[in-house]
XYZ file of C-alpha atoms in Angstrom:
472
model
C 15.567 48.794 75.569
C 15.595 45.857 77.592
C 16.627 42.418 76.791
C 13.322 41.135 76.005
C 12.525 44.282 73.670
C 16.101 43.269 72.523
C 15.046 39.973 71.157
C 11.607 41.292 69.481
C 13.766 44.052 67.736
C 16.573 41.827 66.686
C 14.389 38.969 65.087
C 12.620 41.985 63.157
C 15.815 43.719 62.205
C 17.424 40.250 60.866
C 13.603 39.586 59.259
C 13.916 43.045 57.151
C 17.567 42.482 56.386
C 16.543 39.336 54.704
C 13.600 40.924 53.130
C 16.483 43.862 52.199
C 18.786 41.441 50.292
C 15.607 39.329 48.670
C 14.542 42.438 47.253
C 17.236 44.656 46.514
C 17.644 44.366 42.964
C 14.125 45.335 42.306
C 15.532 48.702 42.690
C 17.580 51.042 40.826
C 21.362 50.600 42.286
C 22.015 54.233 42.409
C 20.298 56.468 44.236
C 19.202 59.665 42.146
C 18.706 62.206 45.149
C 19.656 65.216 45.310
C 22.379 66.914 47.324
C 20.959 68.096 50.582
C 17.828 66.321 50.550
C 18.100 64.623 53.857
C 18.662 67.733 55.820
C 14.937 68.956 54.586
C 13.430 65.872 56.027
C 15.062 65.761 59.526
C 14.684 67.770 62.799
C 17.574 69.946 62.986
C 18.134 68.813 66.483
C 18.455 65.414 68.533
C 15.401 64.115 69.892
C 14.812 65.224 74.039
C 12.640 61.988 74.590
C 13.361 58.746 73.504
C 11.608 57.311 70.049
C 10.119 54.064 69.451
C 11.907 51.552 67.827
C 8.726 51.833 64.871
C 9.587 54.999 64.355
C 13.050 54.860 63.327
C 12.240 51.637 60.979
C 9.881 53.952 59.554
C 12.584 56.916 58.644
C 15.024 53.974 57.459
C 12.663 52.769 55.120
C 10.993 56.235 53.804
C 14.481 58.623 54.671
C 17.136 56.750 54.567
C 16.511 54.457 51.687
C 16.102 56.393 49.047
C 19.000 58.106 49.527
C 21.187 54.743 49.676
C 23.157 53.327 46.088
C 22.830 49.771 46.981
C 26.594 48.362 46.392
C 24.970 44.727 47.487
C 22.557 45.010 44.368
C 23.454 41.786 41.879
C 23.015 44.873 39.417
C 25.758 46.741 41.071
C 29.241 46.941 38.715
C 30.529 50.709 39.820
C 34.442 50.975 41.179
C 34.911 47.362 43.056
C 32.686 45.088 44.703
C 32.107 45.481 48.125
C 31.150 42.008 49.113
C 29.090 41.137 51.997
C 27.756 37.511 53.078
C 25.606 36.324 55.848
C 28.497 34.630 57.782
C 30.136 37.450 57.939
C 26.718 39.335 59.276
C 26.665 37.086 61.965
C 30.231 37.841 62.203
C 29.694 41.207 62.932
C 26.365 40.665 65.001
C 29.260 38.277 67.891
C 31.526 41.176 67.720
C 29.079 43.674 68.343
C 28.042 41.588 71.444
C 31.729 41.423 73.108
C 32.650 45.366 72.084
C 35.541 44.809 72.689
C 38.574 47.656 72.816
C 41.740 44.820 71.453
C 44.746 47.319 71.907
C 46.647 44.899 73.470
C 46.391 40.631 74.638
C 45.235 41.157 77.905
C 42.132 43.207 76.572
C 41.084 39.832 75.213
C 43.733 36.899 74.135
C 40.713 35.170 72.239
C 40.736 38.554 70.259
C 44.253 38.816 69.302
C 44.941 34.841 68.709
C 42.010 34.560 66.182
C 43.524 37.249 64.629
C 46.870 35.935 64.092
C 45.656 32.763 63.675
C 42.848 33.344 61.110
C 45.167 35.963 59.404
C 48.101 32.354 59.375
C 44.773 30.530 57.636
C 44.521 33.303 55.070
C 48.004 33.723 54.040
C 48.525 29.996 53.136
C 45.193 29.978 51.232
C 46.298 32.422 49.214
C 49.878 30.847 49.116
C 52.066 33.388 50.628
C 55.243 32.318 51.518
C 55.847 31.161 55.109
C 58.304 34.419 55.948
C 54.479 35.933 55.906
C 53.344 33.527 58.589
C 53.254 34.879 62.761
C 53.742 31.007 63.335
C 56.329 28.897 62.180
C 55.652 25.122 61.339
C 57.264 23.985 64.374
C 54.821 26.167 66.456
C 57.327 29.081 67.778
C 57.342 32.889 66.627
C 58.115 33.851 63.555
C 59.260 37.222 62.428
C 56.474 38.249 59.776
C 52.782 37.743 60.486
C 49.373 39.334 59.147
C 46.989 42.048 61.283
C 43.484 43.131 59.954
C 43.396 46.807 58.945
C 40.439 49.094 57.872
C 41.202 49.585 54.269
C 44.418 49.391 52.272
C 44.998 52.899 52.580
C 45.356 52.612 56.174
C 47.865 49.996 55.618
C 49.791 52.367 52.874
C 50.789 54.446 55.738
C 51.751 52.097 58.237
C 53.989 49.955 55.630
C 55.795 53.646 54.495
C 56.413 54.862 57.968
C 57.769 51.165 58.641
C 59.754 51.598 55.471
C 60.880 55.220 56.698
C 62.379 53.168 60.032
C 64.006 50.636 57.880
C 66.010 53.146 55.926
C 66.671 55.425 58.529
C 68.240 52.964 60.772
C 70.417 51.389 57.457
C 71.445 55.142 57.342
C 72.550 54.962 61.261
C 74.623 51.544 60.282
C 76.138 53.168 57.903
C 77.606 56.149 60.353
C 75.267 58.756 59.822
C 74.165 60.716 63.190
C 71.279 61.262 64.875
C 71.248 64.999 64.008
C 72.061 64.160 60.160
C 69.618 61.702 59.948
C 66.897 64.197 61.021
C 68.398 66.628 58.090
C 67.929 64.583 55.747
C 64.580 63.324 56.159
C 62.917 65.147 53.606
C 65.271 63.403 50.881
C 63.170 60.334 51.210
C 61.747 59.380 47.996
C 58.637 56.757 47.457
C 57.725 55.689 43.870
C 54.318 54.552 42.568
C 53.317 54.309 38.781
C 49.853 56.917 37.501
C 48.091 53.586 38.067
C 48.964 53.694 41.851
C 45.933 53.915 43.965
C 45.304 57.456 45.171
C 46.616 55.782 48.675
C 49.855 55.893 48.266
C 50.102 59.610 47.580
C 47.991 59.887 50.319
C 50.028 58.439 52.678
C 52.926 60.018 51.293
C 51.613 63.605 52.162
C 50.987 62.014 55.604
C 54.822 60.719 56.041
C 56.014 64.006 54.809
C 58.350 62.018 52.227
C 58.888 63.245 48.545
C 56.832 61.345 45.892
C 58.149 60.222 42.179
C 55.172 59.249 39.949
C 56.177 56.850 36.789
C 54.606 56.669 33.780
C 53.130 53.330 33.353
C 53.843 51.315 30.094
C 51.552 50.925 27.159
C 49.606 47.904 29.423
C 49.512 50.341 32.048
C 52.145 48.679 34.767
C 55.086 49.914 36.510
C 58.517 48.403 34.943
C 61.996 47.626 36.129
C 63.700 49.929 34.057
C 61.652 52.862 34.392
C 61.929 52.533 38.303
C 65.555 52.156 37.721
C 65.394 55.315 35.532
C 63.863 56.881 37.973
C 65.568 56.410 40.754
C 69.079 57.045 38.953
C 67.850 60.224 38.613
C 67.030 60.618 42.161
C 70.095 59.808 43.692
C 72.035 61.828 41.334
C 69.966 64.709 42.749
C 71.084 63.488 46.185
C 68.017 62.011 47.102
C 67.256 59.018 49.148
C 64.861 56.875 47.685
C 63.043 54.435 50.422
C 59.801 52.991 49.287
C 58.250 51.630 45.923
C 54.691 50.361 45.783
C 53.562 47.410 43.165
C 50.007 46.957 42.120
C 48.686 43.503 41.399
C 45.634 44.596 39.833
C 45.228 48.345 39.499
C 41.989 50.854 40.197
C 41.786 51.586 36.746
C 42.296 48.926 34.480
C 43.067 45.811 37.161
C 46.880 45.929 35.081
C 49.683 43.761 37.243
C 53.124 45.736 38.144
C 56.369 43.979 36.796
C 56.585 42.641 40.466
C 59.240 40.451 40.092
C 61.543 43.106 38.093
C 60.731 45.460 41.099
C 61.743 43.388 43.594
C 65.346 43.134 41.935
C 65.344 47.099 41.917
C 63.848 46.955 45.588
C 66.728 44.700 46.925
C 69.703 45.828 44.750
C 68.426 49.599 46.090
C 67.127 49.166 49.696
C 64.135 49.773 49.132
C 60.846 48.463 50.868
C 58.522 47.010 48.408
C 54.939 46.987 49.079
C 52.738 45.218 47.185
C 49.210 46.288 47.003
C 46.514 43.973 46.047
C 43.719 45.537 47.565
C 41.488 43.901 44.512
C 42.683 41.397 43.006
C 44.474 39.593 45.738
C 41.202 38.124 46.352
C 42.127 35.799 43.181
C 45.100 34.217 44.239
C 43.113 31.893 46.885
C 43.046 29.594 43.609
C 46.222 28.303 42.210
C 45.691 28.744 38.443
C 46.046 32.361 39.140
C 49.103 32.725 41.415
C 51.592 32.543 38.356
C 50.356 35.997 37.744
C 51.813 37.050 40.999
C 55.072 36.155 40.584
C 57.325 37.947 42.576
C 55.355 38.588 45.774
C 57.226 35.961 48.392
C 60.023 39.079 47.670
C 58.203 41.881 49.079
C 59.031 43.397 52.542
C 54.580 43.620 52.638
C 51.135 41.986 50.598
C 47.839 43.804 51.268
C 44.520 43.051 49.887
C 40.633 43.296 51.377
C 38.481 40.525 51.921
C 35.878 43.123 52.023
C 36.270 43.343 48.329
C 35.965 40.517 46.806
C 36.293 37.853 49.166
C 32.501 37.901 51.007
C 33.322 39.912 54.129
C 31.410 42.897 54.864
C 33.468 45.794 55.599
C 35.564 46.904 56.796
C 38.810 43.963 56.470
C 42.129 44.394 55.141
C 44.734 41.911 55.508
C 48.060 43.533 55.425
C 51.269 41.308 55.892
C 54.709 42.067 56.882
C 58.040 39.696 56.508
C 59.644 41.206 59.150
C 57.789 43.097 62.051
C 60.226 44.560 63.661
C 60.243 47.877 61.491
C 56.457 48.323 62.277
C 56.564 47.834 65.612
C 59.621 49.675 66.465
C 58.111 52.875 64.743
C 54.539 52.939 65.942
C 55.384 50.896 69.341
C 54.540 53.901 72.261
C 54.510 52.661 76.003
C 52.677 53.840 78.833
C 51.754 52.671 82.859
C 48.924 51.934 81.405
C 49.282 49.493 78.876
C 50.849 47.052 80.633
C 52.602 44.039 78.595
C 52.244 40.320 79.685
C 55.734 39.019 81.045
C 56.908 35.149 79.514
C 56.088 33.565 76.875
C 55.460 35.867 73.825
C 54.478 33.831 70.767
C 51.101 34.528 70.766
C 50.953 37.831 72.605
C 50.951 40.564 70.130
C 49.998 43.671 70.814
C 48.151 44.991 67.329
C 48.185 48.528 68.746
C 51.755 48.577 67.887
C 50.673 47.325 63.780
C 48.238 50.119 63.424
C 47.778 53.933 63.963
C 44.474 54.102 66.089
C 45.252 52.502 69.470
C 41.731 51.069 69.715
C 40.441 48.236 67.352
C 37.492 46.085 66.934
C 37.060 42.235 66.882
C 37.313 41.958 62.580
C 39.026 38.165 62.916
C 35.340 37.168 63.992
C 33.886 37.843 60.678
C 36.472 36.564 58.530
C 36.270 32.760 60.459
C 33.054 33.062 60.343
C 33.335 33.318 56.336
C 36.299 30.573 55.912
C 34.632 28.376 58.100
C 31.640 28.591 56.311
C 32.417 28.878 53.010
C 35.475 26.968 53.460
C 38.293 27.407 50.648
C 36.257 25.210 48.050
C 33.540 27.624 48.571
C 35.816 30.810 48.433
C 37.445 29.619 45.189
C 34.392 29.034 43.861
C 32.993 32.198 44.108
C 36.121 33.760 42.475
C 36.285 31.550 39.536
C 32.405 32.259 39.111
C 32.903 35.980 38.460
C 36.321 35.676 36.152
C 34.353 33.466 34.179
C 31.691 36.041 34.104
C 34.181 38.651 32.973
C 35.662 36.351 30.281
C 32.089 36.050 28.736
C 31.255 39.594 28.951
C 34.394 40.755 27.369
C 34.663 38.294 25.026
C 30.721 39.386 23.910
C 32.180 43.102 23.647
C 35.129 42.263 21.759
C 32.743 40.587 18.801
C 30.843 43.432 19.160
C 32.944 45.803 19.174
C 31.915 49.317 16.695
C 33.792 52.155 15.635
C 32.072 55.568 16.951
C 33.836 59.048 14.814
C 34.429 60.480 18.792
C 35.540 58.067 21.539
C 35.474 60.425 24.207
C 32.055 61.951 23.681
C 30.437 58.987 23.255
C 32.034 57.089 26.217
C 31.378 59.775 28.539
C 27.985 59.888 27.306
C 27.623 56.260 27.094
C 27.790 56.019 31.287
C 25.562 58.570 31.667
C 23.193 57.398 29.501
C 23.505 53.810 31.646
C 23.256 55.392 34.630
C 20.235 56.873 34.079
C 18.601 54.134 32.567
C 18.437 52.460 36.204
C 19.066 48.850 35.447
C 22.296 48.879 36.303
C 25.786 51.040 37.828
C 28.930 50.868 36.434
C 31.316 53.932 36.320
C 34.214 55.346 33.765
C 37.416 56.181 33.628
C 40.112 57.877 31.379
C 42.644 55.980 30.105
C 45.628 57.813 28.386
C 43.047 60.566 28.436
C 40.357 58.290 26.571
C 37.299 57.917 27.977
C 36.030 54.449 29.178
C 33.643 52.189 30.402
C 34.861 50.366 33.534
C 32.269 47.484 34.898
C 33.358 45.755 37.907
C 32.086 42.304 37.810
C 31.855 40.649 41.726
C 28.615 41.087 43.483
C 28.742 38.442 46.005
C 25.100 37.715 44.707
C 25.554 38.194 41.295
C 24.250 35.429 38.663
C 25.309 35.189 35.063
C 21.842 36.381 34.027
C 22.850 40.313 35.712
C 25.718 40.031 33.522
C 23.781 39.348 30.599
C 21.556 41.831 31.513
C 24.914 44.417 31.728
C 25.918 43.370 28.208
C 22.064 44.126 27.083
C 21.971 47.752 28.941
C 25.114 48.572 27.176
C 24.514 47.457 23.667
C 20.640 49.191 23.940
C 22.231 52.436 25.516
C 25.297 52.490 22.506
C 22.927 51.887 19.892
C 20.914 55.204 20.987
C 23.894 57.237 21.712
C 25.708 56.137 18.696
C 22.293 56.872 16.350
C 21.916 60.094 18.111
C 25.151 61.538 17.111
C 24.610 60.107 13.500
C 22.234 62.570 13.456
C 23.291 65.628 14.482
């Protein structure tokens, strides 16, 4: 393909990517194949000659697409939103262009200064304190700053092995040896709630640290005192606890941590408190909801994704750290050949050493392309749009709300009965071992007339349900 082929093929790709996003919620969001099917409709080997451009738009359209859930669909309320927006298309499209390979400043300084700048933009938006910021008001270093990572689970690992460093050199301070230190290792102790995102545990396993797993209250959050209980009974077992994660706004039920309550615990303990927002964060780039997140200028780290809820296509997750020198000391490797630029250093990071891949892609593009073209009026603005959304539809539930003689059977039921029905996606959960329905409203298309048309899928598909087990 040359560059003239280039420009026919990109005009028509952009043309049925428009046509895509006109007409996706004509369809059913989730795909009903089965297991397997794909593999029946493709050669079991890569093409010798080259294909025509027609002929893979062809297979995309009859192969691929039926196989696809569409997670863009207004019609789309399953786990969380993954929001995409035009901006950040054309985000993509620039980055694509430059392929770049941003280990280090010198690969491209563009590349890593709109990253800590953009990432500087995004932390005051969402008002994070200035300890968060890479650059201070008076234009020098600071000692915290933001990087862009794939997902939040990525950033779980790199804030726990940071947290590892931070502990293990306290325990150095404090007179323990080199050879001790290494002993006691597998003492280390991190503690999430049963509302933690499957993350943590994940990178837990990865760390090789033990894991302590609190029972959340009745409103599903992690509390002071049983962290505190939990830990007492820790270090009476001679353990070393190291790490606690708070959630504002949980998987299951969106529930906020006691994060200020933590944070005592955290500091009184040494421990490094990570707050994960992956979700909800989103929310706090307007003011009337920051009160919520009380406690978070405390934490030693703040992750959420813009790819969630915050119209930038995947993948973007904006992890902040008050103090970098943990992270980089612990995942900082040199070599000959990655040579670092002698001098001034206050905008010559290299994000290799804030991440596990050495590679990384140009991600800051897309996210100034979405604040500059949304702008923060527009960004709050979409957020308030879907919590008032959410009000309404809950507040519809709650009047309508029935009694049914088995909650679990009919819940369980209830989704698949939705699901089927092909209107619209939305997936369960088990709460305290009840069974319920969990619709994620934030389709960065969405219109109050798909949630109306949620509420009217629902109530139809109870109403059957709930008649069909009358009669049995």
């Amino acid at each position: 393909m040359d560059v003239n082929e280039f420009r026919k093929r990109g005009k028509e790709m952009v043309d049925f990517i428009a046509d895509y996003y006109e007409n996706v919620d004509k369809a059913p969001p989730m795909s009903t194949v089965q297991p397997g099917y794909l593999y029946s409709l493709m050669p079991h080997e890569a093409p010798e000659e080259p294909e025509s451009f027609e002929d893979i738009q062809r297979d995309i359209e009859t192969k691929i697409m039926p196989g696809m859930t569409h997670w863009q669909s207004s019609n789309f309320f399953g786990w969380y939103p993954s929001n995409s927006s035009f901006p950040a298309m054309l985000g993509d499209m620039a980055s694509s262009m430059f392929n770049i390979v941003g280990f280090n400043w010198i690969c491209s300084p563009a590349a890593t200064e709109l990253e800590t700048v953009v990432m500087d933009w995004l932390g005051k938006l969402i008002g994070l304190n200035s300890r968060f910021m890479a650059i201070k008001e008076d234009g020098t270093e600071g000692d915290g700053g933001g990087v862009i990572q794939g997902t939040a689970s990525e950033a779980h690992i790199v804030v726990m092995i940071a947290a590892r460093e931070m502990t293990i050199d306290r325990l150095k301070t404090n007179g323990m040896g080199n050879n001790d230190v290494d002993l006691v290792r597998h003492k280390l102790v991190a503690y999430f709630s049963d509302q933690t995102h499957s993350a943590g545990q994940k990178a837990a396993n990865i760390i090789g640290c033990q894991v302590r797993i609190i029972k959340s209250d009745a409103n599903f959050r992690l509390t002071k005192r049983a962290l505190q209980d939990a830990i007492c009974k820790d270090k009476s077992a001679g353990l070393i606890p190291f790490f606690v994660c708070a959630t504002f706004g949980t998987t299951n039920t969106a529930a906020i941590d006691d994060l200020s309550g933590i944070a005592d615990t955290a500091e009184s303990e040494h421990l490094w408190l990570h707050i994960d927002a992956a979700y909800a964060g989103a929310a706090l780039v307007c003011p009337e909801f920051r009160p919520l997140a009380h406690g978070i200028d405390r934490a030693h780290s703040f992750n959420f994704n813009p790819h969630k809820w915050m119209l930038t296509n995947f993948d973007c997750s904006a992890l902040w750290v008050a103090d970098s020198t943990h992270l980089v000391g612990a995942l900082s490797i040199e070599r000959e050949y990655l040579p670092k630029v002698k001098g001034a250093s206050d905008f010559v990071k290299d994000y290799r050493n804030w991440q596990l891949p050495l590679g990384r892609r140009f991600r800051a593009l897309k996210l100034w392309f979405v604040m500059r073209m949304y702008g923060a009026s527009g960004i709050r603005a979409h957020i308030r749009k879907h919590v008032k959304e959410a009000k309404w539809l809950e507040a519809q539930l709650v009047e309508d709300a029935g009694n049914a003689h088995d909650v679990n059977k009919t819940n369980a039921e209830l989704v698949k009965r939705i699901n089927n029905d092909g209107r619209v996606f939305l997936v369960g959960t088990k709460l305290r071992g009840v069974d319920a329905l969990r619709p994620a409203i934030g389709s960065s298309r969405g219109t109050p007339e798909n949630t109306a048309l949620l509420l009217k899928v629902i109530k139809e598909c109870t109403t059957n349900v709930l008649s069909e087990h009358s009669n049995q």
